[in-house]
CSV table of C-alpha atoms in Angstrom, one decimal:
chain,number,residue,atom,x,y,z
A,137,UNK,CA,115.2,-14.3,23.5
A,138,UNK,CA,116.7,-17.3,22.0
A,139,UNK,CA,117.7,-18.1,18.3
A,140,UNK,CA,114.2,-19.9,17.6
A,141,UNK,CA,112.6,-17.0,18.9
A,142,UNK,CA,113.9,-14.2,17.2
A,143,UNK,CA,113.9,-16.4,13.8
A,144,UNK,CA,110.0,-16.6,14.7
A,145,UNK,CA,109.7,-12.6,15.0
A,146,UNK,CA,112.1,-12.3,11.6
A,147,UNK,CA,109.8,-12.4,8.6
A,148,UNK,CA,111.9,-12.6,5.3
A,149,UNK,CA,110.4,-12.5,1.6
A,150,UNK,CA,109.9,-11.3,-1.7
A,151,UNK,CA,107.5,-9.7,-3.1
A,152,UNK,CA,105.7,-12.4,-4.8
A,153,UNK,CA,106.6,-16.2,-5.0
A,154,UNK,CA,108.2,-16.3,-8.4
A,155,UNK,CA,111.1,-18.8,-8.3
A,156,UNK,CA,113.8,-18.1,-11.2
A,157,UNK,CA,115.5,-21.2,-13.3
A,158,UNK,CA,119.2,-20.2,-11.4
A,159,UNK,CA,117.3,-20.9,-8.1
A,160,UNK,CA,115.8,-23.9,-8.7
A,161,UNK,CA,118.5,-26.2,-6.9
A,162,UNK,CA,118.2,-24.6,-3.7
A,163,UNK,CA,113.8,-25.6,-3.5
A,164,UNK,CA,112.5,-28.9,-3.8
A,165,UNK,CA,111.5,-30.1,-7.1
A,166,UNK,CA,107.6,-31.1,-6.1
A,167,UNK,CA,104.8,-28.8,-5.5
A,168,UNK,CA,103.3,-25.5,-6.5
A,169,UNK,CA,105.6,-22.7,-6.9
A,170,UNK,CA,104.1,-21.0,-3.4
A,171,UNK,CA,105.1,-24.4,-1.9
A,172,UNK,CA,108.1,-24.6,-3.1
A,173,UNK,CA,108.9,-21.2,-1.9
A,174,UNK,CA,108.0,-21.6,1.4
A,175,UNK,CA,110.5,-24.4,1.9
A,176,UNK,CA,113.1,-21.7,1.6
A,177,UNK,CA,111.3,-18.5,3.1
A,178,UNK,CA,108.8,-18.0,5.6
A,179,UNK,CA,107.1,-14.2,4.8
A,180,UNK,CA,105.7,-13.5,0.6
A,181,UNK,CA,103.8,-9.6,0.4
A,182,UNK,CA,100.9,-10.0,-2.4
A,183,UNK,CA,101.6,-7.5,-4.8
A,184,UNK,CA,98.9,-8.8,-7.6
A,185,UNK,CA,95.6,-7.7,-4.7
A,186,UNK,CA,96.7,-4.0,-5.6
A,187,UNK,CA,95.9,-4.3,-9.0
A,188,UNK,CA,93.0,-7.4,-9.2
A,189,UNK,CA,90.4,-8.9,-6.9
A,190,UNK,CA,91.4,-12.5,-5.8
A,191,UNK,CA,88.7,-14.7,-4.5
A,192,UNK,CA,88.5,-15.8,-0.8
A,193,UNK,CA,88.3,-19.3,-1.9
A,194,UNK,CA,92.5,-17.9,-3.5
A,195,UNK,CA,93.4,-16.8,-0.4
A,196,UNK,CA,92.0,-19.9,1.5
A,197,UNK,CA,94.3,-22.2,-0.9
A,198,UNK,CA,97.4,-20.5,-0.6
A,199,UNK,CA,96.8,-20.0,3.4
A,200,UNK,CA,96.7,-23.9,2.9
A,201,UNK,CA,99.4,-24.6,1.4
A,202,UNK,CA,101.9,-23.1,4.0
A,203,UNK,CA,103.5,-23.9,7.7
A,204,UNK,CA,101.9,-22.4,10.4
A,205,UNK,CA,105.0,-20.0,10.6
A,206,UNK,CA,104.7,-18.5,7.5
A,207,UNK,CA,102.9,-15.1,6.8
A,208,UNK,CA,101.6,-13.3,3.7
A,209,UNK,CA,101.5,-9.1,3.4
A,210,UNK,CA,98.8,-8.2,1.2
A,211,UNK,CA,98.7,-4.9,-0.7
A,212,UNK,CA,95.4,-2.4,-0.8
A,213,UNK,CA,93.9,-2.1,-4.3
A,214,UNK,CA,95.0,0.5,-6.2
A,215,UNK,CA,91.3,1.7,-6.2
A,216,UNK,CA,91.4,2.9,-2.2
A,217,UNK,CA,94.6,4.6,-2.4
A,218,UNK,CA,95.4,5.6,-5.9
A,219,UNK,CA,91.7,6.0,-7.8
A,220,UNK,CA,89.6,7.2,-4.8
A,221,UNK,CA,92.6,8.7,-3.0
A,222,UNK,CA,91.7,7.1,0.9
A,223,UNK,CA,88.3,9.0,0.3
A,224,UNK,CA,84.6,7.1,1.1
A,225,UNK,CA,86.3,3.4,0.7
A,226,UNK,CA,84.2,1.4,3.2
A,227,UNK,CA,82.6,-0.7,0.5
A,228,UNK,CA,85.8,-1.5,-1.3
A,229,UNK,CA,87.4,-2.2,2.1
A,230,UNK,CA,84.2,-4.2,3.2
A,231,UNK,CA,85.2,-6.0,-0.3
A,232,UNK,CA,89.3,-6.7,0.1
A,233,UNK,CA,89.1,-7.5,3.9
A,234,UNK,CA,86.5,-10.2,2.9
A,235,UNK,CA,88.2,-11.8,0.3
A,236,UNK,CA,92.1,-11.5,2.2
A,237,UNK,CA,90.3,-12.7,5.2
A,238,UNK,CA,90.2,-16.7,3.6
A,239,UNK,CA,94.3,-16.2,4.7
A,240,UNK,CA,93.0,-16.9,8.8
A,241,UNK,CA,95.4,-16.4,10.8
A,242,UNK,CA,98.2,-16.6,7.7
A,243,UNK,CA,97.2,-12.9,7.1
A,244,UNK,CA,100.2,-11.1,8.8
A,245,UNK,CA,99.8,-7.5,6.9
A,246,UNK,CA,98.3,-5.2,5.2
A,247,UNK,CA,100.6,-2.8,2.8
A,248,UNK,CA,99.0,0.6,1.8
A,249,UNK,CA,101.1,1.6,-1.0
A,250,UNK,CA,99.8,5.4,-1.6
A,251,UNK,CA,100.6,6.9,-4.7
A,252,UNK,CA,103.4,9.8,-5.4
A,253,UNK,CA,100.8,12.8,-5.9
A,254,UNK,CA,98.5,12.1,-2.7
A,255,UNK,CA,99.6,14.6,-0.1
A,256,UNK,CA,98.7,14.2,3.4
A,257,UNK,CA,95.4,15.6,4.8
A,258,UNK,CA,94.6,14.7,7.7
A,259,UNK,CA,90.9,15.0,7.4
A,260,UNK,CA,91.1,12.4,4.8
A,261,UNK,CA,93.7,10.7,6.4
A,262,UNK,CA,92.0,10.1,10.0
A,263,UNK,CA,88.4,8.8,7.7
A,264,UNK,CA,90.7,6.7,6.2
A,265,UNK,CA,92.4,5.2,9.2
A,266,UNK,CA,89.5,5.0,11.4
A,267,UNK,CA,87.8,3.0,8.7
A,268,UNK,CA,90.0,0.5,8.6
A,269,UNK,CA,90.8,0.6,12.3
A,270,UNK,CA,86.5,-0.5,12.8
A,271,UNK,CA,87.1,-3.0,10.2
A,272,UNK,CA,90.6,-4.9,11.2
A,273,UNK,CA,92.8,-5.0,14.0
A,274,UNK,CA,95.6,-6.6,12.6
A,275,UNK,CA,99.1,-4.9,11.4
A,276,UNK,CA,99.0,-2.5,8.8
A,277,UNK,CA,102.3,-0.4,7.0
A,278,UNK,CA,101.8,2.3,5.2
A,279,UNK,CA,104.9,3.5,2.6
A,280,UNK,CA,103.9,7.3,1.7
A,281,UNK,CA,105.7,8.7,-1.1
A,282,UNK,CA,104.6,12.2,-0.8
A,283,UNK,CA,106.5,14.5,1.8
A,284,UNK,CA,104.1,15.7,3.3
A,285,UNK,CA,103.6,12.9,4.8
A,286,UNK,CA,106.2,13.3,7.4
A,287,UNK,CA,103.5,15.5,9.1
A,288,UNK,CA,101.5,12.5,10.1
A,289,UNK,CA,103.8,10.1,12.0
A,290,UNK,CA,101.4,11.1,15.8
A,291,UNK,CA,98.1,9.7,13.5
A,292,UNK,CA,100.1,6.3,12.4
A,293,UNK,CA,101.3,5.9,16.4
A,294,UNK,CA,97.3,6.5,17.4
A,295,UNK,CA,96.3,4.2,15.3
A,296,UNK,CA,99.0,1.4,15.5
A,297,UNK,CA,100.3,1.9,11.8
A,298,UNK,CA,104.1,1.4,10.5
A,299,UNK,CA,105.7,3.2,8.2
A,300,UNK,CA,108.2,1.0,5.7
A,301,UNK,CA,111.5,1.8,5.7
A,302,UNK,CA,112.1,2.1,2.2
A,303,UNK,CA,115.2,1.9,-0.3
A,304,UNK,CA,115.7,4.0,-2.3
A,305,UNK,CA,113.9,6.7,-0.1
A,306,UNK,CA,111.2,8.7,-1.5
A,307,UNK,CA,110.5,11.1,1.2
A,308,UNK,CA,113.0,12.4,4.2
A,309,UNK,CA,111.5,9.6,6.8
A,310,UNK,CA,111.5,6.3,5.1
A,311,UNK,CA,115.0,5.8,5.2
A,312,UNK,CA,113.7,4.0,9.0
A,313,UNK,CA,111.4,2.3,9.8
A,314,UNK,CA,108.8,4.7,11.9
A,315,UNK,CA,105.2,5.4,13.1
A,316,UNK,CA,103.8,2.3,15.7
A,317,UNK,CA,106.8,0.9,17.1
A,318,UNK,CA,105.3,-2.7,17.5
A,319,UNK,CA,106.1,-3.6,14.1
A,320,UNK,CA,109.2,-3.0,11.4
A,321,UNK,CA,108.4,-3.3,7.8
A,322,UNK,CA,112.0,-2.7,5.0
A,323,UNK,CA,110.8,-2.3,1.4
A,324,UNK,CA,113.5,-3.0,-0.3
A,325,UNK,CA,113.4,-2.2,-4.2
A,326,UNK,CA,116.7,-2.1,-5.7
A,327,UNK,CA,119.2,0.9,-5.5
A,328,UNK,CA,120.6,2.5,-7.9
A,329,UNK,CA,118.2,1.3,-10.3
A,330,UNK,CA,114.6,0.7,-8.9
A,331,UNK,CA,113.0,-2.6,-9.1
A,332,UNK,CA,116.5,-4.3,-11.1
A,333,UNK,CA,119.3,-3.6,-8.8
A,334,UNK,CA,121.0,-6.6,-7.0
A,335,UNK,CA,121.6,-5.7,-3.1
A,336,UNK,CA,125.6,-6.4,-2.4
A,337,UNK,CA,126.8,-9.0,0.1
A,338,UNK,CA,128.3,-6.2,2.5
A,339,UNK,CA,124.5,-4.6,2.0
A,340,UNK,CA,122.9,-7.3,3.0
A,341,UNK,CA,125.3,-8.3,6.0
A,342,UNK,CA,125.1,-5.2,7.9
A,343,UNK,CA,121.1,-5.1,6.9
A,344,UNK,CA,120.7,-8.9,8.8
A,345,UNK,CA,122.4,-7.4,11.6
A,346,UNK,CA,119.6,-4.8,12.1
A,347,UNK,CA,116.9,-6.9,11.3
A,348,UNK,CA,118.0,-9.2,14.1
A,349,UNK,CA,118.6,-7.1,16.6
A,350,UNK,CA,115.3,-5.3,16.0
A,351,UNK,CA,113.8,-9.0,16.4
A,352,UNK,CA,115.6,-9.8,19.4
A,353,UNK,CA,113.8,-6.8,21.4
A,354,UNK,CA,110.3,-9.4,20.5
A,355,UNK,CA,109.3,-6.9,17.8
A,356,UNK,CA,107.8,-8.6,14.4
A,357,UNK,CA,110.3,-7.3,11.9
A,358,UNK,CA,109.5,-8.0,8.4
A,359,UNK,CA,112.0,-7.3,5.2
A,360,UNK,CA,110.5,-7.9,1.7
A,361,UNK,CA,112.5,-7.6,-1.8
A,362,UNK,CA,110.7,-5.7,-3.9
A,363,UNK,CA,113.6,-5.9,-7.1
A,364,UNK,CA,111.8,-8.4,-8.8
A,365,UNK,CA,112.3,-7.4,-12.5
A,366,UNK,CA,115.7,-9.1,-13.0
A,367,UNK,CA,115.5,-11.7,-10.7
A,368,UNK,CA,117.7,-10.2,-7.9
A,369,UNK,CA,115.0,-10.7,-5.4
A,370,UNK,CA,114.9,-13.7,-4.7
A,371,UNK,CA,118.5,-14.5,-4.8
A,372,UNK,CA,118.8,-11.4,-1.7
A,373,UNK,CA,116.1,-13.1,0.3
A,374,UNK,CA,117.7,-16.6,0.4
A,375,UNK,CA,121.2,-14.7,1.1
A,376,UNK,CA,119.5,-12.8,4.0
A,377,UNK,CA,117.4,-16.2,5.6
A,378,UNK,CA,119.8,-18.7,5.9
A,379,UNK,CA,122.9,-19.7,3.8
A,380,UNK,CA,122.2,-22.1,1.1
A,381,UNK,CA,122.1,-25.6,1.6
């Protein structure tokens, strides 16, 4: 596999397109924030879906406003996994997979983010899965933070579902990236201190490394910063694409 290629399988963002004053000499000075972003990095997760509904007609504006290359990860509402727990979600599903569906073929994930106090059962877990599974095909990651969880890496392989490798862990298996091998998802939100911590340059040097090689075996690796409250995410997504201009 060639540069281009693994570059292509290498999906590097943020989580959201928020572009901080100190970065503003390394984007153009034209267009939306979103556009603006994308002349820098080619992969953004949605964060805002977990907590609000966005139109399709959203969706279908920021799918157009991107390259073909670029991808979006959208996050479940909050309503499937942390109100109704994974339990009887087909209408809300229906719901979310209708209006993230205006993305086309822009839609590159879906993020279930489950909550710290849901344990895994697998009853609920497999009604869950299959749902989705009859509703979308696409890729799917799934960051548990219950340890339980660890119980249910056979169901994410039978139903083609990731599990984030995540920093700092929550549970004993997230410090990998595990469950369907066809895809690699890093959540990455700041160590020691969650959502503020900068990553270091030695961090981030051995972490390309990995994501690299993981790409070079033609597997879509993604890596989104999640340490967006000081800024610190951005500046460890550009450091991790490409070098500054």
């Amino acid at each position: 596999m060639n540069s281009d290629e693994r570059q292509a399988k290498l999906l590097i963002g943020c989580a959201g397109w928020s572009l901080g004053r100190e970065y503003w000499p390394q984007f153009p000075s034209v267009g939306t924030h979103l556009q603006r972003y994308t002349s820098r990095l080619n992969a953004v997760e949605i964060n805002s879906s977990f907590y609000r509904p966005h139109r399709r007609q959203t969706y279908e504006r920021w799918a157009d406003s991107v390259a073909d290359g670029f991808r979006f990860s959208v996050k479940i509402p909050k309503q499937i996994t942390h109100e109704r727990r994974l339990l009887d979600c087909e209408v809300l599903l229906d719901e979310f997979l209708a209006q993230c569906g205006g993305l086309g073929d822009r839609l590159g994930c879906l993020l279930v983010q489950l909550p710290p106090s849901l344990g895994f059962d697998a009853v609920v877990a497999d009604g869950f899965f299959r749902a989705l599974r009859e509703r979308f095909d696409g890729a799917v990651v799934l960051e548990p933070r219950h340890e339980t969880w660890v119980a249910a890496e056979p169901m994410l392989v039978g139903y083609r579902i990731a599990q984030a490798a995540v920093d700092p862990s929550r549970i004993s298996t997230d410090g990998e990236p595990r469950g369907w091998a066809g895809l690699r998802y890093w959540r990455l939100h700041g160590s020691p201190r969650i959502y503020f911590s900068d990553y270091s340059a030695d961090y981030l040097q051995v972490l390309g490394r990995r994501l690299l090689a993981e790409a070079a075996q033609g597997v879509e690796t993604w890596c989104i910063f999640d340490n967006t409250a000081g800024g610190a995410a951005l500046g460890n997504a550009l450091s991790l694409r490409q070098p500054s201009p």
